[in-house]
PDB file of C-alpha atoms and ligand atoms in Angstrom:
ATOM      1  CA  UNK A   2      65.761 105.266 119.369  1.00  0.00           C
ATOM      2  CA  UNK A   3      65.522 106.803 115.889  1.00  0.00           C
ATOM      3  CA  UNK A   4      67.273 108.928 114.300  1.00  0.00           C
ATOM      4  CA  UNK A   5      65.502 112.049 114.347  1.00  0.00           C
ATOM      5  CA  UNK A   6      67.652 114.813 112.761  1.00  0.00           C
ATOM      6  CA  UNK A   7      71.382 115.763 112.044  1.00  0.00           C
ATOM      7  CA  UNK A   8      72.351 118.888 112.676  1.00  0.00           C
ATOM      8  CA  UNK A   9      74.872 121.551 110.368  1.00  0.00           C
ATOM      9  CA  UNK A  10      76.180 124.294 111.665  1.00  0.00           C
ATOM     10  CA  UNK A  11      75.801 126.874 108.983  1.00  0.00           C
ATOM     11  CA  UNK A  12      77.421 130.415 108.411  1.00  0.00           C
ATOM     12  CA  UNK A  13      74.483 131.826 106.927  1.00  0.00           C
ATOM     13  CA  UNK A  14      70.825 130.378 106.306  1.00  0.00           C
ATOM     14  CA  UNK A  15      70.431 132.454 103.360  1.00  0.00           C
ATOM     15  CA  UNK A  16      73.106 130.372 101.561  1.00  0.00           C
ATOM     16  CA  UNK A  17      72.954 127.380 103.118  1.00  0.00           C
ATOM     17  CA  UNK A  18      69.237 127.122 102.744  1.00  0.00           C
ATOM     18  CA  UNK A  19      69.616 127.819  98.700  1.00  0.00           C
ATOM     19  CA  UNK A  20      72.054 125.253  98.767  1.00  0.00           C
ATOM     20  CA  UNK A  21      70.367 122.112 100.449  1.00  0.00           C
ATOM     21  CA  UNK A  22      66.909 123.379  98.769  1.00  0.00           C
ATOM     22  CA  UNK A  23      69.011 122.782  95.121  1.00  0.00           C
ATOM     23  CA  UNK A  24      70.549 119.270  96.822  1.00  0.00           C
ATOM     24  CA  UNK A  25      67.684 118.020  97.956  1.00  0.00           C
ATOM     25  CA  UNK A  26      65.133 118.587  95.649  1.00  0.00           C
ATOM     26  CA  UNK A  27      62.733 120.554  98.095  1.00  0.00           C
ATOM     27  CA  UNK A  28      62.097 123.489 100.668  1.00  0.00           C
ATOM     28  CA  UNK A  29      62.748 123.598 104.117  1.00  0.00           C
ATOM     29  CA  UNK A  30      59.752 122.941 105.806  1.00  0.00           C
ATOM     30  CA  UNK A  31      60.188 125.313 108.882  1.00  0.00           C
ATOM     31  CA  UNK A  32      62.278 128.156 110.398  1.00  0.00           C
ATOM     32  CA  UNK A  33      62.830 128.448 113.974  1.00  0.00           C
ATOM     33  CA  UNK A  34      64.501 130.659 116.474  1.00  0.00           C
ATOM     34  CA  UNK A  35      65.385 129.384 119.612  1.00  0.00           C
ATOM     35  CA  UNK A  36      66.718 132.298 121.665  1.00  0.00           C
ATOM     36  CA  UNK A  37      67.651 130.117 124.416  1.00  0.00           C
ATOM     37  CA  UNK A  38      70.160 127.850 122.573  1.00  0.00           C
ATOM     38  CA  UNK A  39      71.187 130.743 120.214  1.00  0.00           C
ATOM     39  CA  UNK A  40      70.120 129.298 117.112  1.00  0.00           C
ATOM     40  CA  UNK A  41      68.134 129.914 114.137  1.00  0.00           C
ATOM     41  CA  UNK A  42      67.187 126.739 112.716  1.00  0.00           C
ATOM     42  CA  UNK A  43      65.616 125.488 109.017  1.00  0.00           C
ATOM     43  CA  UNK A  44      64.035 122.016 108.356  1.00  0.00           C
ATOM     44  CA  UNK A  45      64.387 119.938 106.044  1.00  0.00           C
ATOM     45  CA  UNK A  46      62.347 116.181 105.909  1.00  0.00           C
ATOM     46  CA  UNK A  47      64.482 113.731 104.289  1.00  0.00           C
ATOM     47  CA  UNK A  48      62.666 110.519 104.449  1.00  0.00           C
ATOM     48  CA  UNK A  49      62.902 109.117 108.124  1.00  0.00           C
ATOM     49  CA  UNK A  50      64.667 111.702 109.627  1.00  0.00           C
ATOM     50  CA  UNK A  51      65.391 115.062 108.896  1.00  0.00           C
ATOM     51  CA  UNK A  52      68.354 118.199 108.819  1.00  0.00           C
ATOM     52  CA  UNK A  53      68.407 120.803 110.527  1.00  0.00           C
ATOM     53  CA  UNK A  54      70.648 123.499 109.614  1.00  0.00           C
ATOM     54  CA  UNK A  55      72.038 125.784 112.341  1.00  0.00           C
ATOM     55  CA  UNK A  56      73.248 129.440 112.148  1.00  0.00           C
ATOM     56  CA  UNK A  57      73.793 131.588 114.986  1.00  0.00           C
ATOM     57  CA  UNK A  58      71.723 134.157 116.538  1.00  0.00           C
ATOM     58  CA  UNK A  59      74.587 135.432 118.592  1.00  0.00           C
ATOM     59  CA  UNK A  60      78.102 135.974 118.910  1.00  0.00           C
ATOM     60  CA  UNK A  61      77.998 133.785 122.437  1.00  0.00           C
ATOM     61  CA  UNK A  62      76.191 130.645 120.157  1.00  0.00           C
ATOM     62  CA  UNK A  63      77.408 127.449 120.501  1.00  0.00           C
ATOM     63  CA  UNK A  64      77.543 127.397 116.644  1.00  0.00           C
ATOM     64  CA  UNK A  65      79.656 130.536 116.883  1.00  0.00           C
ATOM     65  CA  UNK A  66      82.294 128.544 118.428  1.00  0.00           C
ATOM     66  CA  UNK A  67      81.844 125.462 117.085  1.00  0.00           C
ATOM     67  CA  UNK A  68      82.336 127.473 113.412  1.00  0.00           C
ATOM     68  CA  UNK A  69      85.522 129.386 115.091  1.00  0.00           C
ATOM     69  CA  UNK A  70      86.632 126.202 115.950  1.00  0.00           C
ATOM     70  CA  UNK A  71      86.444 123.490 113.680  1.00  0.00           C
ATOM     71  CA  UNK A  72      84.347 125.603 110.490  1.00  0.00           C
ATOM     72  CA  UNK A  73      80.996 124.756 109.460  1.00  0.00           C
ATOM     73  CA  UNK A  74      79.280 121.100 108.885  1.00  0.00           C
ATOM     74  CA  UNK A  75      77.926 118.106 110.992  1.00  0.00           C
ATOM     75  CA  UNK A  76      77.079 119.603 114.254  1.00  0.00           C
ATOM     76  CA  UNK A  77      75.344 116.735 116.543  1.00  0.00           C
ATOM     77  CA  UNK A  78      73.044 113.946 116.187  1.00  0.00           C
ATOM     78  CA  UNK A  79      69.565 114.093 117.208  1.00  0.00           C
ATOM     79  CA  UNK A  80      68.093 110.753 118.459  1.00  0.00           C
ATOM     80  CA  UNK A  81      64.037 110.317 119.107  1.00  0.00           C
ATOM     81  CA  UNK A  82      63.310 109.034 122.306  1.00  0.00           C
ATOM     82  CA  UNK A  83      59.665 107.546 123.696  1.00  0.00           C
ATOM     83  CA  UNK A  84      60.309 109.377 127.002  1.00  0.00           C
ATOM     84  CA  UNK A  85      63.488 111.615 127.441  1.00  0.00           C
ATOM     85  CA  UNK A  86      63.193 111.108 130.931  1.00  0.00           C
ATOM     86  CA  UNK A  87      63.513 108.107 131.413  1.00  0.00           C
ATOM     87  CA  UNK A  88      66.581 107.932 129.087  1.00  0.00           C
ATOM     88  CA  UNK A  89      68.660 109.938 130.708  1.00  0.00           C
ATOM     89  CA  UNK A  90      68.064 107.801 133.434  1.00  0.00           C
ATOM     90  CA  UNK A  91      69.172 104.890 131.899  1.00  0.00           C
ATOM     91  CA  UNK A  92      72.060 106.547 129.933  1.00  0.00           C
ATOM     92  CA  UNK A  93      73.603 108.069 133.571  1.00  0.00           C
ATOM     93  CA  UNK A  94      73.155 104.895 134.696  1.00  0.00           C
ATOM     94  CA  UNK A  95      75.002 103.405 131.987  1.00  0.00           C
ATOM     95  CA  UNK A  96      77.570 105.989 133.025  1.00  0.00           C
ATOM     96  CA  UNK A  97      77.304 108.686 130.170  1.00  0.00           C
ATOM     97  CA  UNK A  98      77.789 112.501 131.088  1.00  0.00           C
ATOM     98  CA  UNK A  99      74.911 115.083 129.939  1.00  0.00           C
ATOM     99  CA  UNK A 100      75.791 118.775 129.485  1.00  0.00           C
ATOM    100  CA  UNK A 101      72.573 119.643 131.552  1.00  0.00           C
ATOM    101  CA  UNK A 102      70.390 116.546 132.699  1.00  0.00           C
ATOM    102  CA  UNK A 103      67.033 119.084 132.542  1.00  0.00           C
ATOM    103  CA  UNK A 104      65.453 118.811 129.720  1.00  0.00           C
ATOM    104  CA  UNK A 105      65.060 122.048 128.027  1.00  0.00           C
ATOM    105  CA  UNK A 106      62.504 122.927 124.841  1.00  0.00           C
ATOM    106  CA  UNK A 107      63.976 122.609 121.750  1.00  0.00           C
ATOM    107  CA  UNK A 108      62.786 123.413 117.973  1.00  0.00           C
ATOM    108  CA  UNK A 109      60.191 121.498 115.987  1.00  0.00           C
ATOM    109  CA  UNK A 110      57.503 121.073 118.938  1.00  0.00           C
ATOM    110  CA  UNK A 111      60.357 118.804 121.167  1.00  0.00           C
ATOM    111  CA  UNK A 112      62.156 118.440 124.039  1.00  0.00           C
ATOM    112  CA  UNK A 113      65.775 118.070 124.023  1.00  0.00           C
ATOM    113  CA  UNK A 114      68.819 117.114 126.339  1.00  0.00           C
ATOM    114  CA  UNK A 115      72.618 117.190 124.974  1.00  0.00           C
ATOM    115  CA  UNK A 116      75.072 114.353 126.448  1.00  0.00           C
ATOM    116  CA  UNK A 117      79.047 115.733 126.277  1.00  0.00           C
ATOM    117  CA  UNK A 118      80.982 114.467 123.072  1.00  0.00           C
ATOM    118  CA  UNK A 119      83.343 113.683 125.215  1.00  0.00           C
ATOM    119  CA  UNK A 120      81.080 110.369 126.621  1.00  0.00           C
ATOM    120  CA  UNK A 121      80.060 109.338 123.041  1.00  0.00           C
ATOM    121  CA  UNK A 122      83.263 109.084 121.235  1.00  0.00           C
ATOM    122  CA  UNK A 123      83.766 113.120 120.086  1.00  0.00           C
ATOM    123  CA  UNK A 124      79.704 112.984 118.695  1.00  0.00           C
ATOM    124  CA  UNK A 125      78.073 115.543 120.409  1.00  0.00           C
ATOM    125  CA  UNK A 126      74.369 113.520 120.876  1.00  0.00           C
ATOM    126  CA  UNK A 127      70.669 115.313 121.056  1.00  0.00           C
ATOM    127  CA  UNK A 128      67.876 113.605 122.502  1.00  0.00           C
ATOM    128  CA  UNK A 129      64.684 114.811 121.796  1.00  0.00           C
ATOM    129  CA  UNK A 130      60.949 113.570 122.716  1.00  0.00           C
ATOM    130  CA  UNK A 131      57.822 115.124 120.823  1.00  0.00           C
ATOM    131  CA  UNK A 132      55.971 117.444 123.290  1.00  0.00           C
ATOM    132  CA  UNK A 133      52.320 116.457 123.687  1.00  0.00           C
TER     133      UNK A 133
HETATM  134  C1  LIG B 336      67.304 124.186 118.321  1.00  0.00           C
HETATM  135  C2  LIG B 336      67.397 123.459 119.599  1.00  0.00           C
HETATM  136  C3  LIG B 336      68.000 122.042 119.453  1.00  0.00           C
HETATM  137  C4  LIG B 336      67.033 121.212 118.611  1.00  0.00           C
HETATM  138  O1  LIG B 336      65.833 121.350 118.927  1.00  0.00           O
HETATM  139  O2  LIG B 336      67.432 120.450 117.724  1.00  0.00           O
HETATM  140  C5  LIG B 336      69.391 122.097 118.908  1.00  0.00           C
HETATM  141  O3  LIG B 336      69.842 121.309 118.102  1.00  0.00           O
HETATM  142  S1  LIG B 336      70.342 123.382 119.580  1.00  0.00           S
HETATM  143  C6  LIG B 336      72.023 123.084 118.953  1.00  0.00           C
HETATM  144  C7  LIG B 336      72.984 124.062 119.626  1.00  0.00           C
HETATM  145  N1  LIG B 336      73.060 123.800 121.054  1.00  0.00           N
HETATM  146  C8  LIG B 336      74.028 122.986 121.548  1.00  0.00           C
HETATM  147  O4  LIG B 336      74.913 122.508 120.859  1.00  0.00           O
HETATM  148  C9  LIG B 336      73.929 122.714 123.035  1.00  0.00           C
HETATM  149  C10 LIG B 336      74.932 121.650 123.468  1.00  0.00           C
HETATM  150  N2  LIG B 336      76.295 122.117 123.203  1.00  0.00           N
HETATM  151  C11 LIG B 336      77.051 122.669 124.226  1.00  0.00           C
HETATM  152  O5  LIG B 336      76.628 122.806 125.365  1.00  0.00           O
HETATM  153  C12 LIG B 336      78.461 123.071 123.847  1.00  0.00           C
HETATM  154  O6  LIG B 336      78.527 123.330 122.456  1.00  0.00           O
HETATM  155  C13 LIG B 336      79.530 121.975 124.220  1.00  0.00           C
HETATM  156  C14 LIG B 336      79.311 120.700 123.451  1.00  0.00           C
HETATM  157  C15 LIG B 336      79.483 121.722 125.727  1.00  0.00           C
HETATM  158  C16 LIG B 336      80.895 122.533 123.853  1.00  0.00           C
HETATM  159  O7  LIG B 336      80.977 123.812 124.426  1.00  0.00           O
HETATM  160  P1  LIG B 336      82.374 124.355 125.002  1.00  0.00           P
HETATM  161  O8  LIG B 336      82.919 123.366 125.939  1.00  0.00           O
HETATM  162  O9  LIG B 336      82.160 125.755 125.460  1.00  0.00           O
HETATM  163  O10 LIG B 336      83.216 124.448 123.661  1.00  0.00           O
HETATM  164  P2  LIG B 336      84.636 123.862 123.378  1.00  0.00           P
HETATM  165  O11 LIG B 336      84.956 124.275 121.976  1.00  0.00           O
HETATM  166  O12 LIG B 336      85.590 124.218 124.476  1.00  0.00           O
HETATM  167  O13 LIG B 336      84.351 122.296 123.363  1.00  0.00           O
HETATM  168  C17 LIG B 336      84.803 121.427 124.377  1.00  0.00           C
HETATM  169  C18 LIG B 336      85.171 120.128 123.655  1.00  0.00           C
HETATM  170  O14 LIG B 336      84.003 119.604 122.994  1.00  0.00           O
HETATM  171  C19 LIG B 336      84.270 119.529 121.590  1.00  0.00           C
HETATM  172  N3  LIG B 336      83.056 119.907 120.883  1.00  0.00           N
HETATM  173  C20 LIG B 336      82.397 121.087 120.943  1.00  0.00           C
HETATM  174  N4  LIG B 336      81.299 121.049 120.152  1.00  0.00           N
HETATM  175  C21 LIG B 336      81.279 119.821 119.583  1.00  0.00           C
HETATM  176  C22 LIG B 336      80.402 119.167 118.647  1.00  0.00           C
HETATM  177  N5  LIG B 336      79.337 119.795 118.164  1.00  0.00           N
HETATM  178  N6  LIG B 336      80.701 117.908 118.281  1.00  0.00           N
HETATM  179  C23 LIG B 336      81.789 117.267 118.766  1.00  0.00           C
HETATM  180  N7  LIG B 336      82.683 117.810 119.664  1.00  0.00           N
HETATM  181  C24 LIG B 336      82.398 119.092 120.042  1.00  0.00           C
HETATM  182  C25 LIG B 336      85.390 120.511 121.313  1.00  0.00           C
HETATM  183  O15 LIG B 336      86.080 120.130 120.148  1.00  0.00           O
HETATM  184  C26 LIG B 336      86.211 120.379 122.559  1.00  0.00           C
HETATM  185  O16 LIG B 336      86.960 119.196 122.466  1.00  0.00           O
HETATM  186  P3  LIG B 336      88.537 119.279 122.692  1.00  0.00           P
HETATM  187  O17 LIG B 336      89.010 120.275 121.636  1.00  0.00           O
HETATM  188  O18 LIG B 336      89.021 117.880 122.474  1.00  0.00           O
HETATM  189  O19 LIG B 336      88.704 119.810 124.103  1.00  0.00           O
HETATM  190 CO1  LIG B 337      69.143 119.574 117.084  1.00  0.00          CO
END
């Protein structure tokens, strides 16, 4: 596994975006909407990995409440997986919960399955698996 991306929850884009485009040194390479999760997401490459900041699309977003909750910053991290499927095989079997074992599409051309924070020591943990 690699460390693909961490996450932020963000209030806004438009600030945040200015902000980590001043820290580090560069653009975000994409913007992406996914509906589904109620997110709008911006890229950043840093190196190996990447961030990728997280505003809400709607009031019902996780990042809504996760911003209500505990305000904005480190949201999950996103781990690379060879095949997703197979991993959450092994990881159940290893006796970790998932929030929904399905693997759903994610952002950035991937697939991507959440365990619960509350199996990985209050992290909440992405995997995600390039889509061919
Ligand atoms: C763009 C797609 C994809 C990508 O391609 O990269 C993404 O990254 S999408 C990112 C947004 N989507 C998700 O986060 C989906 C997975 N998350 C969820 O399903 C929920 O957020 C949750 C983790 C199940 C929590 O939802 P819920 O139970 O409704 O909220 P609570 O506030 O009641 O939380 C319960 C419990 O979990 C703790 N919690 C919540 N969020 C996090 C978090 N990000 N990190 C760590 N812990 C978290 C919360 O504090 C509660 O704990 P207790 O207070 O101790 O009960
Ligand atoms: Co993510």
């Amino acid at each position: 596994m690699k460390l693909e991306h961490i996450g932020i929850a963000v209030k806004s884009l438009g600030v945040s975006d200015e902000l980590f485009a001043k820290l580090l040194g560069k653009e975000s390479y994409k913007k992406e909407t996914v509906e589904r999760e109620g997110v709008v997401t911006s890229f950043y490459e840093t190196g190996e990995s990447k961030i990728e900041l997280l505003e809400a699309s709607n009031p019902e977003s996780p990042i809504s409440k996760f911003i209500d909750k505990k305000g904005e910053g480190i949201h999950h991290l996103a781990f690379g997986v060879e095949n997703i499927y197979d991993e959450v095989k092994r990881l159940k079997n290893e006796g970790f919960q998932f929030i929904s074992e399905e693997p759903k599409e994610g952002a950035d051309n991937k697939l991507v399955v959440f365990l619960h924070p509350k199996s990985t020591n209050g992290v909440l943990v992405e995997l995600c698996q390039e889509k061919s």
